[in-house]
Amino acid sequence: MRLGRGSLHESVDGRVVLVTGASSGIGRATAIRLAKAGADVVLVSRSEDKLETLRSEIETDGGKACVHAADLADANATAELVDDVRASHSHVDILVNNAGHSIRRSIEHSYDRFHDFERTIDVNYLGPVRLVLGLLPGMREQGRGHILNVSSLGVLFSAPRFSAYLGSKSAFDAFLRCIAPEVRDDGVAVTNVYMPLVHTPMVEATRVYRLLPGLTPDQAGDRICQAIVDRPRSVAPVLGRLGRIAYDTVPAVFDGLLHLVYKLSEDSAAARGEDADELEAPAFAKGILRRIGRLTGRAA
Ligand SMILES: NC(=O)c1ccc[n+]([C@@H]2O[C@H](COP(=O)([O-])OP(=O)(O)OC[C@H]3O[C@@H](n4cnc5c(N)ncnc54)[C@H](OP(=O)(O)O)[C@@H]3O)[C@@H](O)[C@H]2O)c1
């Protein structure tokens, strides 16, 4: 890992770091790296058994961790989580808001699914806001703190079929951008990490993503740890920054591109509400060729 202002060890040794979504994927990889660097890691997610397994792995490796299982979509459970963490640790130095729920479904299959919008906003926005409201006062009081958000590249240029997911991710992104200038005098930094595709259980459920290039959970964890060291306002791949500039300066062209992507892809069987399994690679490729044929007016 590239070193910025200092090493990860210097940034987190002896510090309390709360990682949500620590039971799987990016959160798990991040928690392991933080514990190796000397952090006292508070592991949060719903699956207590998976968190306990991770805790014992960390402790066997000489690290320090504790488990606080909670459903962030549940207001009472999140309030209880904040109370428990305050009671056991008195303060949290770094909050990694990583737990999340993704839904990929076009709007035409969402008309009767208002609950998709409710469940994404609960986990991706309201839960994280509750955590920040509970932990930020302690950070400001001690004059030190860092809030990181594992956001998505899609927040920068709104990808089709992700209206529920990216609507909720964008809400938390905006919330953090609003509070950042309010808290900086108190030594609290805010970082949005715009993550590209990462091969985790979240996306592996959609088989076509297995064909696309992406980061490993460890590589994603490295980006978060680097952000903990550097404390930048945001972390985004060059492609994401260029995409955002194109989106803002030539929206019609960019919209046309996204329209093409939409036309060349399709909702998964599950997103369409069908039982059929998702397309395997050869069928997926044939599907794309068929759609290109349709778009160019040729029989496929
Ligand atoms: N993978 C990607 O390509 C990608 C790209 C951009 C951004 N992201 C973001 O990265 C973050 C981590 O995702 P991942 O890819 O590592 O997915 P993952 O492997 O599916 O992990 C998701 C984590 O969130 C936790 N979680 C889900 N609902 C929760 C709830 N109601 N309360 C508490 N914890 C909950 C899960 O734990 P339990 O099931 O145990 O509760 C799990 O630990 C998410 O915020 C996602 O939006 C991912």
Coordinates of N, CA and C in Angstrom, one line a residue, residues 168-251:
S168 N -30.4 5.9 -2.5 CA -30.1 5.9 -1.1 C -28.6 6.1 -0.8
K169 N -27.7 5.6 -1.7 CA -26.3 5.9 -1.6 C -26.0 7.4 -1.8
S170 N -26.7 8.0 -2.7 CA -26.5 9.5 -3.0 C -27.0 10.3 -1.8
A171 N -28.0 9.8 -1.1 CA -28.5 10.6 0.0 C -27.5 10.7 1.1
F172 N -26.8 9.5 1.4 CA -25.8 9.6 2.5 C -24.6 10.3 2.0
D173 N -24.3 10.2 0.8 CA -23.1 11.0 0.2 C -23.4 12.5 0.4
A174 N -24.6 12.9 0.1 CA -24.9 14.4 0.2 C -24.9 14.8 1.7
F175 N -25.5 13.9 2.6 CA -25.5 14.2 4.0 C -24.1 14.5 4.5
L176 N -23.1 13.6 4.1 CA -21.7 13.7 4.6 C -21.1 15.0 4.0
R177 N -21.4 15.3 2.7 CA -20.8 16.5 2.1 C -21.3 17.7 2.8
C178 N -22.5 17.7 3.3 CA -23.1 18.8 4.0 C -22.4 19.1 5.3
I179 N -22.2 17.9 6.1 CA -21.7 18.1 7.4 C -20.2 18.4 7.4
A180 N -19.5 17.9 6.4 CA -18.0 18.0 6.3 C -17.5 19.4 6.7
P181 N -18.0 20.5 6.1 CA -17.4 21.8 6.5 C -17.8 22.2 7.9
E182 N -18.9 21.6 8.5 CA -19.3 22.0 9.8 C -18.4 21.4 10.9
V183 N -17.8 20.2 10.6 CA -17.1 19.5 11.6 C -15.6 19.6 11.5
R184 N -15.1 20.2 10.4 CA -13.6 20.1 10.2 C -12.8 20.9 11.3
D185 N -13.4 22.0 11.8 CA -12.7 22.7 12.9 C -12.5 21.9 14.1
D186 N -13.3 20.9 14.3 CA -13.2 20.0 15.5 C -12.3 18.8 15.2
G187 N -11.6 18.8 14.1 CA -10.7 17.7 13.8 C -11.3 16.5 13.2
V188 N -12.5 16.6 12.8 CA -13.2 15.4 12.2 C -13.2 15.5 10.7
A189 N -12.6 14.5 10.0 CA -12.6 14.4 8.6 C -13.7 13.5 8.1
V190 N -14.1 13.8 6.8 CA -15.2 13.1 6.2 C -14.7 12.6 4.8
T191 N -14.8 11.3 4.5 CA -14.3 10.8 3.2 C -15.4 10.0 2.5
N192 N -15.7 10.3 1.3 CA -16.6 9.4 0.5 C -15.6 8.6 -0.4
V193 N -15.7 7.3 -0.3 CA -14.9 6.4 -1.2 C -15.8 5.9 -2.3
Y194 N -15.6 6.4 -3.6 CA -16.5 5.9 -4.7 C -15.9 4.6 -5.2
M195 N -16.4 3.5 -4.8 CA -15.8 2.2 -5.1 C -16.3 1.7 -6.4
P196 N -15.4 1.2 -7.2 CA -15.8 0.6 -8.5 C -16.3 -0.8 -8.2
L197 N -16.5 -1.6 -9.2 CA -16.9 -3.0 -9.0 C -15.9 -3.8 -8.2
V198 N -16.4 -4.5 -7.2 CA -15.6 -5.3 -6.3 C -16.2 -6.7 -6.3
H199 N -15.5 -7.7 -6.5 CA -16.0 -9.1 -6.5 C -16.3 -9.6 -5.1
T200 N -17.5 -9.3 -4.6 CA -18.0 -9.8 -3.3 C -19.3 -10.5 -3.5
P201 N -19.8 -11.1 -2.4 CA -21.1 -11.8 -2.5 C -22.2 -10.8 -3.0
M202 N -22.1 -9.5 -2.7 CA -23.1 -8.6 -3.2 C -23.3 -8.6 -4.7
V203 N -22.2 -8.6 -5.4 CA -22.4 -8.5 -6.9 C -22.3 -9.9 -7.5
E204 N -21.7 -10.9 -6.8 CA -21.5 -12.2 -7.4 C -22.9 -12.9 -7.7
A205 N -23.9 -12.4 -6.9 CA -25.2 -12.9 -7.1 C -25.7 -12.7 -8.6
T206 N -25.2 -11.6 -9.1 CA -25.6 -11.2 -10.5 C -24.5 -11.8 -11.4
R207 N -24.7 -12.9 -12.1 CA -23.7 -13.7 -12.7 C -22.9 -12.9 -13.8
V208 N -23.6 -12.0 -14.5 CA -22.8 -11.2 -15.5 C -21.7 -10.4 -15.0
Y209 N -21.8 -10.0 -13.7 CA -20.7 -9.2 -13.1 C -19.4 -10.0 -12.9
R210 N -19.6 -11.4 -12.9 CA -18.4 -12.2 -12.8 C -17.5 -12.1 -14.0
L211 N -18.1 -11.6 -15.1 CA -17.3 -11.5 -16.4 C -16.6 -10.2 -16.4
L212 N -17.0 -9.2 -15.6 CA -16.4 -7.9 -15.7 C -15.2 -7.7 -14.8
P213 N -14.2 -6.9 -15.2 CA -13.1 -6.7 -14.3 C -13.5 -5.9 -13.1
G214 N -12.9 -6.3 -12.0 CA -13.2 -5.6 -10.7 C -12.1 -5.8 -9.7
L215 N -12.2 -5.1 -8.5 CA -11.2 -5.3 -7.5 C -11.6 -6.5 -6.7
T216 N -10.6 -7.0 -5.9 CA -10.8 -8.0 -4.9 C -11.2 -7.3 -3.6
P217 N -11.8 -8.0 -2.7 CA -12.1 -7.3 -1.4 C -10.9 -6.8 -0.7
D218 N -9.8 -7.5 -0.9 CA -8.5 -7.0 -0.3 C -8.1 -5.7 -0.9
Q219 N -8.2 -5.6 -2.2 CA -7.8 -4.3 -2.9 C -8.7 -3.2 -2.5
A220 N -10.0 -3.5 -2.3 CA -11.0 -2.5 -1.9 C -10.6 -2.1 -0.5
G221 N -10.3 -3.1 0.4 CA -9.9 -2.8 1.8 C -8.7 -1.8 1.8
D222 N -7.7 -2.1 0.9 CA -6.5 -1.2 0.8 C -6.9 0.2 0.5
R223 N -7.9 0.4 -0.4 CA -8.3 1.8 -0.7 C -8.9 2.5 0.5
I224 N -9.7 1.8 1.3 CA -10.3 2.4 2.5 C -9.2 2.7 3.5
C225 N -8.2 1.7 3.7 CA -7.1 2.0 4.7 C -6.3 3.1 4.2
Q226 N -6.0 3.2 2.9 CA -5.2 4.4 2.4 C -6.0 5.7 2.7
A227 N -7.3 5.7 2.6 CA -8.1 6.9 2.9 C -8.0 7.2 4.4
I228 N -7.9 6.2 5.2 CA -7.8 6.4 6.6 C -6.5 7.2 6.9
V229 N -5.4 6.8 6.2 CA -4.1 7.4 6.4 C -4.1 8.9 5.8
D230 N -4.7 9.0 4.6 CA -4.6 10.3 3.9 C -5.7 11.3 4.3
R231 N -6.8 10.8 4.7 CA -8.0 11.6 5.1 C -8.4 12.6 4.0
P232 N -8.6 12.1 2.7 CA -9.0 13.0 1.7 C -10.6 13.2 1.7
R233 N -11.1 14.2 1.1 CA -12.6 14.4 1.0 C -13.2 13.3 0.2
S234 N -12.5 12.9 -0.8 CA -13.1 11.8 -1.6 C -12.0 10.9 -2.3
V235 N -12.4 9.7 -2.6 CA -11.5 8.8 -3.3 C -12.3 8.3 -4.5
A236 N -11.8 8.5 -5.7 CA -12.5 8.0 -6.9 C -11.6 7.6 -8.0
P237 N -11.8 6.6 -8.7 CA -11.0 6.2 -9.8 C -11.0 7.3 -10.9
V238 N -9.9 7.4 -11.6 CA -9.9 8.5 -12.7 C -11.1 8.3 -13.6
L239 N -11.5 7.1 -14.0 CA -12.6 6.9 -14.8 C -13.9 7.5 -14.3
G240 N -14.0 7.4 -12.9 CA -15.2 8.0 -12.3 C -15.2 9.5 -12.3
R241 N -14.0 10.1 -12.1 CA -13.9 11.6 -12.2 C -14.2 12.1 -13.6
L242 N -13.6 11.4 -14.6 CA -13.8 11.8 -16.0 C -15.3 11.6 -16.3
G243 N -15.9 10.5 -15.9 CA -17.3 10.2 -16.2 C -18.2 11.4 -15.6
R244 N -17.8 11.8 -14.4 CA -18.6 12.9 -13.7 C -18.5 14.2 -14.5
I245 N -17.3 14.5 -15.0 CA -17.1 15.7 -15.8 C -17.9 15.6 -17.0
A246 N -17.9 14.5 -17.7 CA -18.7 14.3 -18.9 C -20.2 14.4 -18.6
Y247 N -20.6 13.8 -17.5 CA -22.0 13.8 -17.1 C -22.5 15.3 -16.9
D248 N -21.6 16.1 -16.3 CA -22.0 17.5 -16.0 C -21.9 18.4 -17.3
T249 N -20.9 18.1 -18.1 CA -20.7 19.1 -19.3 C -21.4 18.7 -20.5
V250 N -21.5 17.4 -20.8 CA -22.3 17.0 -22.0 C -23.4 15.9 -21.6
P251 N -24.3 16.4 -20.8 CA -25.3 15.4 -20.3 C -26.0 14.6 -21.3

